[in-house]
JSON list of C-alpha atoms and ligand atoms in Angstrom, two decimals:
[
{"chain": "A", "resi": 1, "resn": "MET", "atom": "CA", "xyz": [41.75, 39.40, -7.04]},
{"chain": "A", "resi": 2, "resn": "PRO", "atom": "CA", "xyz": [42.20, 40.25, -3.36]},
{"chain": "A", "resi": 3, "resn": "GLY", "atom": "CA", "xyz": [45.67, 41.72, -4.04]},
{"chain": "A", "resi": 4, "resn": "LEU", "atom": "CA", "xyz": [44.26, 44.42, -6.31]},
{"chain": "A", "resi": 5, "resn": "ASN", "atom": "CA", "xyz": [41.43, 45.18, -3.90]},
{"chain": "A", "resi": 6, "resn": "ALA", "atom": "CA", "xyz": [43.94, 45.69, -1.12]},
{"chain": "A", "resi": 7, "resn": "VAL", "atom": "CA", "xyz": [45.96, 48.06, -3.30]},
{"chain": "A", "resi": 8, "resn": "ALA", "atom": "CA", "xyz": [42.80, 49.96, -4.27]},
{"chain": "A", "resi": 9, "resn": "GLY", "atom": "CA", "xyz": [41.88, 50.12, -0.59]},
{"chain": "A", "resi": 10, "resn": "LEU", "atom": "CA", "xyz": [45.26, 51.58, 0.29]},
{"chain": "A", "resi": 11, "resn": "PHE", "atom": "CA", "xyz": [44.91, 54.25, -2.40]},
{"chain": "A", "resi": 12, "resn": "ALA", "atom": "CA", "xyz": [41.45, 55.11, -1.12]},
{"chain": "A", "resi": 13, "resn": "LEU", "atom": "CA", "xyz": [42.83, 55.40, 2.41]},
{"chain": "A", "resi": 14, "resn": "ALA", "atom": "CA", "xyz": [45.73, 57.60, 1.24]},
{"chain": "A", "resi": 15, "resn": "GLY", "atom": "CA", "xyz": [43.23, 59.77, -0.64]},
{"chain": "A", "resi": 16, "resn": "LEU", "atom": "CA", "xyz": [41.06, 60.19, 2.45]},
{"chain": "A", "resi": 17, "resn": "THR", "atom": "CA", "xyz": [44.06, 61.07, 4.60]},
{"chain": "A", "resi": 18, "resn": "LEU", "atom": "CA", "xyz": [45.21, 63.68, 2.09]},
{"chain": "A", "resi": 19, "resn": "PHE", "atom": "CA", "xyz": [41.68, 65.05, 1.88]},
{"chain": "A", "resi": 20, "resn": "SER", "atom": "CA", "xyz": [41.33, 65.48, 5.64]},
{"chain": "A", "resi": 21, "resn": "LEU", "atom": "CA", "xyz": [44.81, 67.02, 5.95]},
{"chain": "A", "resi": 22, "resn": "ALA", "atom": "CA", "xyz": [43.86, 69.55, 3.26]},
{"chain": "A", "resi": 23, "resn": "GLY", "atom": "CA", "xyz": [40.68, 70.30, 5.23]},
{"chain": "A", "resi": 24, "resn": "ASP", "atom": "CA", "xyz": [42.67, 71.06, 8.39]},
{"chain": "A", "resi": 25, "resn": "GLU", "atom": "CA", "xyz": [45.03, 73.35, 6.49]},
{"chain": "A", "resi": 26, "resn": "ASP", "atom": "CA", "xyz": [42.10, 75.25, 5.04]},
{"chain": "A", "resi": 27, "resn": "GLU", "atom": "CA", "xyz": [40.69, 75.75, 8.49]},
{"chain": "A", "resi": 28, "resn": "THR", "atom": "CA", "xyz": [44.03, 76.89, 9.93]},
{"chain": "A", "resi": 29, "resn": "ALA", "atom": "CA", "xyz": [44.51, 79.36, 7.07]},
{"chain": "A", "resi": 30, "resn": "ARG", "atom": "CA", "xyz": [40.95, 80.68, 7.47]},
{"chain": "A", "resi": 31, "resn": "VAL", "atom": "CA", "xyz": [41.35, 81.21, 11.22]},
{"chain": "A", "resi": 32, "resn": "GLU", "atom": "CA", "xyz": [44.74, 82.87, 10.71]},
{"chain": "A", "resi": 33, "resn": "ARG", "atom": "CA", "xyz": [43.25, 85.27, 8.14]},
{"chain": "A", "resi": 34, "resn": "ALA", "atom": "CA", "xyz": [40.36, 86.05, 10.49]},
{"chain": "A", "resi": 35, "resn": "THR", "atom": "CA", "xyz": [42.67, 86.63, 13.44]},
{"chain": "A", "resi": 36, "resn": "ALA", "atom": "CA", "xyz": [44.71, 89.12, 11.39]},
{"chain": "A", "resi": 37, "resn": "ILE", "atom": "CA", "xyz": [41.54, 91.26, 11.14]},
{"chain": "A", "resi": 38, "resn": "GLY", "atom": "CA", "xyz": [40.58, 91.26, 14.81]},
{"chain": "A", "resi": 39, "resn": "ASP", "atom": "CA", "xyz": [39.75, 89.03, 17.77]},
{"chain": "A", "resi": 40, "resn": "PRO", "atom": "CA", "xyz": [37.13, 86.44, 16.81]},
{"chain": "A", "resi": 41, "resn": "ALA", "atom": "CA", "xyz": [36.39, 85.48, 20.44]},
{"chain": "A", "resi": 42, "resn": "VAL", "atom": "CA", "xyz": [35.65, 89.10, 21.36]},
{"chain": "A", "resi": 43, "resn": "GLY", "atom": "CA", "xyz": [33.61, 89.33, 18.13]},
{"chain": "A", "resi": 44, "resn": "ALA", "atom": "CA", "xyz": [31.43, 86.37, 19.14]},
{"chain": "A", "resi": 45, "resn": "GLU", "atom": "CA", "xyz": [30.81, 88.01, 22.51]},
{"chain": "A", "resi": 46, "resn": "LEU", "atom": "CA", "xyz": [29.87, 91.32, 20.83]},
{"chain": "A", "resi": 47, "resn": "ILE", "atom": "CA", "xyz": [27.53, 89.57, 18.38]},
{"chain": "A", "resi": 48, "resn": "ASP", "atom": "CA", "xyz": [25.77, 88.03, 21.35]},
{"chain": "A", "resi": 49, "resn": "ARG", "atom": "CA", "xyz": [25.52, 91.32, 23.24]},
{"chain": "A", "resi": 50, "resn": "ALA", "atom": "CA", "xyz": [24.54, 93.47, 20.23]},
{"chain": "A", "resi": 51, "resn": "GLY", "atom": "CA", "xyz": [21.59, 91.19, 19.52]},
{"chain": "A", "resi": 52, "resn": "CYS", "atom": "CA", "xyz": [22.57, 90.32, 15.92]},
{"chain": "A", "resi": 53, "resn": "GLY", "atom": "CA", "xyz": [20.90, 86.97, 16.63]},
{"chain": "A", "resi": 54, "resn": "SER", "atom": "CA", "xyz": [17.51, 88.64, 16.95]},
{"chain": "A", "resi": 55, "resn": "CYS", "atom": "CA", "xyz": [17.61, 89.04, 13.16]},
{"chain": "A", "resi": 56, "resn": "HIS", "atom": "CA", "xyz": [20.24, 86.60, 11.85]},
{"chain": "A", "resi": 57, "resn": "MET", "atom": "CA", "xyz": [21.02, 82.92, 11.92]},
{"chain": "A", "resi": 58, "resn": "ILE", "atom": "CA", "xyz": [24.71, 82.81, 12.93]},
{"chain": "A", "resi": 59, "resn": "PRO", "atom": "CA", "xyz": [26.58, 79.52, 13.43]},
{"chain": "A", "resi": 60, "resn": "GLY", "atom": "CA", "xyz": [28.21, 79.17, 16.85]},
{"chain": "A", "resi": 61, "resn": "ILE", "atom": "CA", "xyz": [26.13, 81.92, 18.51]},
{"chain": "A", "resi": 62, "resn": "ASP", "atom": "CA", "xyz": [23.50, 80.90, 21.08]},
{"chain": "A", "resi": 63, "resn": "ARG", "atom": "CA", "xyz": [19.90, 81.58, 20.06]},
{"chain": "A", "resi": 64, "resn": "ALA", "atom": "CA", "xyz": [20.99, 83.18, 16.76]},
{"chain": "A", "resi": 65, "resn": "GLU", "atom": "CA", "xyz": [18.40, 81.36, 14.66]},
{"chain": "A", "resi": 66, "resn": "VAL", "atom": "CA", "xyz": [16.18, 84.13, 13.36]},
{"chain": "A", "resi": 67, "resn": "LEU", "atom": "CA", "xyz": [15.55, 84.81, 9.68]},
{"chain": "A", "resi": 68, "resn": "VAL", "atom": "CA", "xyz": [14.63, 88.51, 9.60]},
{"chain": "A", "resi": 69, "resn": "GLY", "atom": "CA", "xyz": [17.93, 89.19, 7.80]},
{"chain": "A", "resi": 70, "resn": "PRO", "atom": "CA", "xyz": [19.91, 86.73, 5.68]},
{"chain": "A", "resi": 71, "resn": "PRO", "atom": "CA", "xyz": [21.54, 83.79, 7.50]},
{"chain": "A", "resi": 72, "resn": "LEU", "atom": "CA", "xyz": [25.24, 84.57, 8.03]},
{"chain": "A", "resi": 73, "resn": "ILE", "atom": "CA", "xyz": [26.35, 81.04, 7.15]},
{"chain": "A", "resi": 74, "resn": "HIS", "atom": "CA", "xyz": [29.55, 80.30, 5.17]},
{"chain": "A", "resi": 75, "resn": "TRP", "atom": "CA", "xyz": [30.49, 83.94, 5.63]},
{"chain": "A", "resi": 76, "resn": "SER", "atom": "CA", "xyz": [34.16, 83.48, 4.70]},
{"chain": "A", "resi": 77, "resn": "ARG", "atom": "CA", "xyz": [33.03, 82.27, 1.27]},
{"chain": "A", "resi": 78, "resn": "ARG", "atom": "CA", "xyz": [30.38, 84.93, 0.56]},
{"chain": "A", "resi": 79, "resn": "ARG", "atom": "CA", "xyz": [31.15, 87.28, -2.32]},
{"chain": "A", "resi": 80, "resn": "TYR", "atom": "CA", "xyz": [28.88, 90.25, -1.55]},
{"chain": "A", "resi": 81, "resn": "ILE", "atom": "CA", "xyz": [27.55, 92.11, 1.44]},
{"chain": "A", "resi": 82, "resn": "ALA", "atom": "CA", "xyz": [23.89, 93.07, 1.06]},
{"chain": "A", "resi": 83, "resn": "GLY", "atom": "CA", "xyz": [24.26, 92.19, -2.63]},
{"chain": "A", "resi": 84, "resn": "LEU", "atom": "CA", "xyz": [26.18, 95.42, -3.11]},
{"chain": "A", "resi": 85, "resn": "LEU", "atom": "CA", "xyz": [29.66, 95.62, -1.56]},
{"chain": "A", "resi": 86, "resn": "ARG", "atom": "CA", "xyz": [32.41, 93.10, -2.27]},
{"chain": "A", "resi": 87, "resn": "ASN", "atom": "CA", "xyz": [32.90, 90.98, 0.83]},
{"chain": "A", "resi": 88, "resn": "THR", "atom": "CA", "xyz": [36.26, 92.35, 2.03]},
{"chain": "A", "resi": 89, "resn": "PRO", "atom": "CA", "xyz": [37.20, 93.05, 5.66]},
{"chain": "A", "resi": 90, "resn": "SER", "atom": "CA", "xyz": [37.13, 96.82, 5.21]},
{"chain": "A", "resi": 91, "resn": "ASN", "atom": "CA", "xyz": [33.75, 96.74, 3.44]},
{"chain": "A", "resi": 92, "resn": "MET", "atom": "CA", "xyz": [32.38, 94.55, 6.23]},
{"chain": "A", "resi": 93, "resn": "ILE", "atom": "CA", "xyz": [33.53, 97.08, 8.83]},
{"chain": "A", "resi": 94, "resn": "THR", "atom": "CA", "xyz": [31.87, 99.87, 6.82]},
{"chain": "A", "resi": 95, "resn": "TRP", "atom": "CA", "xyz": [28.65, 97.85, 6.59]},
{"chain": "A", "resi": 96, "resn": "LEU", "atom": "CA", "xyz": [28.55, 96.95, 10.28]},
{"chain": "A", "resi": 97, "resn": "MET", "atom": "CA", "xyz": [29.18, 100.55, 11.36]},
{"chain": "A", "resi": 98, "resn": "ALA", "atom": "CA", "xyz": [26.63, 102.12, 9.03]},
{"chain": "A", "resi": 99, "resn": "PRO", "atom": "CA", "xyz": [24.22, 99.76, 7.21]},
{"chain": "A", "resi": 100, "resn": "GLN", "atom": "CA", "xyz": [21.75, 102.63, 6.81]},
{"chain": "A", "resi": 101, "resn": "GLU", "atom": "CA", "xyz": [24.30, 104.68, 4.90]},
{"chain": "A", "resi": 102, "resn": "VAL", "atom": "CA", "xyz": [25.14, 101.79, 2.58]},
{"chain": "A", "resi": 103, "resn": "VAL", "atom": "CA", "xyz": [21.53, 100.77, 1.90]},
{"chain": "A", "resi": 104, "resn": "PRO", "atom": "CA", "xyz": [19.17, 103.51, 3.18]},
{"chain": "A", "resi": 105, "resn": "GLY", "atom": "CA", "xyz": [15.90, 102.15, 4.49]},
{"chain": "A", "resi": 106, "resn": "ASN", "atom": "CA", "xyz": [16.96, 98.50, 4.81]},
{"chain": "A", "resi": 107, "resn": "ALA", "atom": "CA", "xyz": [15.80, 96.64, 7.93]},
{"chain": "A", "resi": 108, "resn": "MET", "atom": "CA", "xyz": [19.24, 96.50, 9.63]},
{"chain": "A", "resi": 109, "resn": "PRO", "atom": "CA", "xyz": [19.58, 99.44, 12.03]},
{"chain": "A", "resi": 110, "resn": "ASP", "atom": "CA", "xyz": [22.81, 101.35, 12.71]},
{"chain": "A", "resi": 111, "resn": "LEU", "atom": "CA", "xyz": [23.89, 99.78, 16.00]},
{"chain": "A", "resi": 112, "resn": "GLY", "atom": "CA", "xyz": [26.47, 102.37, 17.06]},
{"chain": "A", "resi": 113, "resn": "LEU", "atom": "CA", "xyz": [29.41, 99.95, 16.82]},
{"chain": "A", "resi": 114, "resn": "THR", "atom": "CA", "xyz": [32.94, 101.38, 17.08]},
{"chain": "A", "resi": 115, "resn": "GLU", "atom": "CA", "xyz": [35.46, 100.49, 14.40]},
{"chain": "A", "resi": 116, "resn": "GLU", "atom": "CA", "xyz": [37.23, 98.13, 16.80]},
{"chain": "A", "resi": 117, "resn": "GLN", "atom": "CA", "xyz": [33.98, 96.33, 17.63]},
{"chain": "A", "resi": 118, "resn": "ALA", "atom": "CA", "xyz": [33.10, 96.03, 13.93]},
{"chain": "A", "resi": 119, "resn": "ARG", "atom": "CA", "xyz": [36.60, 94.66, 13.31]},
{"chain": "A", "resi": 120, "resn": "ASP", "atom": "CA", "xyz": [36.26, 91.92, 15.97]},
{"chain": "A", "resi": 121, "resn": "ILE", "atom": "CA", "xyz": [32.77, 90.99, 14.70]},
{"chain": "A", "resi": 122, "resn": "THR", "atom": "CA", "xyz": [34.16, 90.79, 11.15]},
{"chain": "A", "resi": 123, "resn": "ALA", "atom": "CA", "xyz": [36.96, 88.54, 12.43]},
{"chain": "A", "resi": 124, "resn": "TYR", "atom": "CA", "xyz": [34.41, 86.14, 13.95]},
{"chain": "A", "resi": 125, "resn": "LEU", "atom": "CA", "xyz": [32.27, 86.02, 10.80]},
{"chain": "A", "resi": 126, "resn": "TYR", "atom": "CA", "xyz": [35.36, 85.29, 8.70]},
{"chain": "A", "resi": 127, "resn": "THR", "atom": "CA", "xyz": [36.06, 82.18, 10.77]},
{"chain": "A", "resi": 128, "resn": "LEU", "atom": "CA", "xyz": [32.79, 80.69, 9.43]},
{"chain": "A", "resi": 129, "resn": "GLU", "atom": "CA", "xyz": [33.52, 78.10, 6.79]},
{"chain": "B", "resi": 1, "resn": "HEC", "atom": "C1", "xyz": [16.71, 94.37, 13.20]},
{"chain": "B", "resi": 1, "resn": "HEC", "atom": "C2", "xyz": [17.32, 93.31, 12.44]},
{"chain": "B", "resi": 1, "resn": "HEC", "atom": "C3", "xyz": [18.82, 93.24, 12.29]},
{"chain": "B", "resi": 1, "resn": "HEC", "atom": "C4", "xyz": [19.81, 93.33, 13.27]},
{"chain": "B", "resi": 1, "resn": "HEC", "atom": "C5", "xyz": [19.63, 93.58, 14.76]},
{"chain": "B", "resi": 1, "resn": "HEC", "atom": "C6", "xyz": [21.06, 93.09, 12.59]},
{"chain": "B", "resi": 1, "resn": "HEC", "atom": "N1", "xyz": [20.86, 92.88, 11.26]},
{"chain": "B", "resi": 1, "resn": "HEC", "atom": "FE1", "xyz": [22.27, 92.43, 9.88]},
{"chain": "B", "resi": 1, "resn": "HEC", "atom": "N2", "xyz": [20.90, 92.54, 8.42]},
{"chain": "B", "resi": 1, "resn": "HEC", "atom": "C7", "xyz": [19.55, 92.71, 8.60]},
{"chain": "B", "resi": 1, "resn": "HEC", "atom": "C8", "xyz": [18.89, 92.77, 7.30]},
{"chain": "B", "resi": 1, "resn": "HEC", "atom": "C9", "xyz": [17.40, 92.94, 7.04]},
{"chain": "B", "resi": 1, "resn": "HEC", "atom": "C10", "xyz": [19.90, 92.62, 6.34]},
{"chain": "B", "resi": 1, "resn": "HEC", "atom": "C11", "xyz": [19.76, 92.67, 4.81]},
{"chain": "B", "resi": 1, "resn": "HEC", "atom": "C12", "xyz": [20.11, 94.07, 4.36]},
{"chain": "B", "resi": 1, "resn": "HEC", "atom": "C13", "xyz": [20.12, 94.24, 2.86]},
{"chain": "B", "resi": 1, "resn": "HEC", "atom": "O1", "xyz": [20.44, 93.28, 2.13]},
{"chain": "B", "resi": 1, "resn": "HEC", "atom": "O2", "xyz": [19.87, 95.37, 2.41]},
{"chain": "B", "resi": 1, "resn": "HEC", "atom": "C14", "xyz": [21.16, 92.47, 7.07]},
{"chain": "B", "resi": 1, "resn": "HEC", "atom": "C15", "xyz": [22.38, 92.24, 6.48]},
{"chain": "B", "resi": 1, "resn": "HEC", "atom": "C16", "xyz": [23.52, 91.89, 7.17]},
{"chain": "B", "resi": 1, "resn": "HEC", "atom": "C17", "xyz": [24.73, 91.43, 6.56]},
{"chain": "B", "resi": 1, "resn": "HEC", "atom": "C18", "xyz": [24.91, 91.19, 5.07]},
{"chain": "B", "resi": 1, "resn": "HEC", "atom": "C19", "xyz": [24.25, 89.86, 4.77]},
{"chain": "B", "resi": 1, "resn": "HEC", "atom": "C20", "xyz": [24.27, 89.40, 3.35]},
{"chain": "B", "resi": 1, "resn": "HEC", "atom": "O3", "xyz": [23.82, 88.25, 3.10]},
{"chain": "B", "resi": 1, "resn": "HEC", "atom": "O4", "xyz": [24.72, 90.12, 2.45]},
{"chain": "B", "resi": 1, "resn": "HEC", "atom": "C21", "xyz": [25.61, 91.17, 7.56]},
{"chain": "B", "resi": 1, "resn": "HEC", "atom": "C22", "xyz": [27.03, 90.64, 7.42]},
{"chain": "B", "resi": 1, "resn": "HEC", "atom": "C23", "xyz": [24.96, 91.51, 8.80]},
{"chain": "B", "resi": 1, "resn": "HEC", "atom": "N3", "xyz": [23.68, 91.94, 8.52]},
{"chain": "B", "resi": 1, "resn": "HEC", "atom": "C24", "xyz": [25.53, 91.38, 10.05]},
{"chain": "B", "resi": 1, "resn": "HEC", "atom": "C25", "xyz": [24.91, 91.80, 11.22]},
{"chain": "B", "resi": 1, "resn": "HEC", "atom": "C26", "xyz": [25.57, 91.82, 12.49]},
{"chain": "B", "resi": 1, "resn": "HEC", "atom": "C27", "xyz": [26.99, 91.31, 12.77]},
{"chain": "B", "resi": 1, "resn": "HEC", "atom": "C28", "xyz": [24.67, 92.33, 13.39]},
{"chain": "B", "resi": 1, "resn": "HEC", "atom": "C29", "xyz": [24.91, 92.67, 14.83]},
{"chain": "B", "resi": 1, "resn": "HEC", "atom": "C30", "xyz": [26.00, 93.59, 15.09]},
{"chain": "B", "resi": 1, "resn": "HEC", "atom": "C31", "xyz": [23.44, 92.59, 12.66]},
{"chain": "B", "resi": 1, "resn": "HEC", "atom": "N4", "xyz": [23.64, 92.26, 11.34]},
{"chain": "B", "resi": 1, "resn": "HEC", "atom": "C32", "xyz": [22.29, 93.07, 13.23]},
{"chain": "B", "resi": 1, "resn": "HEC", "atom": "C33", "xyz": [18.89, 92.82, 9.80]},
{"chain": "B", "resi": 1, "resn": "HEC", "atom": "C34", "xyz": [19.52, 92.97, 11.03]}
]
């Protein structure tokens, strides 16, 4: 029954189109949310300069492929920071400014980031699907 196959094909095509449109909307919403926190482009630059990549695997950052700390993949979907703090923008800023206060003795050093720098870095990480 070629007629039915054609109809099924059309439905499949419509489904795929809807699926990819939904994907784009998700991405737009994610980037908008991230941009409300800070400047993701500045954040990426800071991540590069601060040497986060010497310990973390971070998508989109050159040479950030090291596994001393956890890989920072899918960061916008992660629930906890260091298995302890809920992953919210303000908790992320707290963590980035003072990881040694949050988890004394862990292997991530305090890097002397300002609140604004921590904010921009958080914005970049929140763009990561
Ligand atoms: C010397 C190594 C080192 C450097 C440099 C470093 N980190 Fe970390 N980072 C770690 C370790 C180890 C942990 C795990 C800490 C824990 O769970 O107690 C961690 C945890 C994290 C977490 C939480 C990860 C998770 O899965 O919960 C984030 C986010 C993070 N680091 C971001 C950064 C950023 C951004 C930079 C640069 C500004 C950076 N780190 C620099 C070692 C490092």
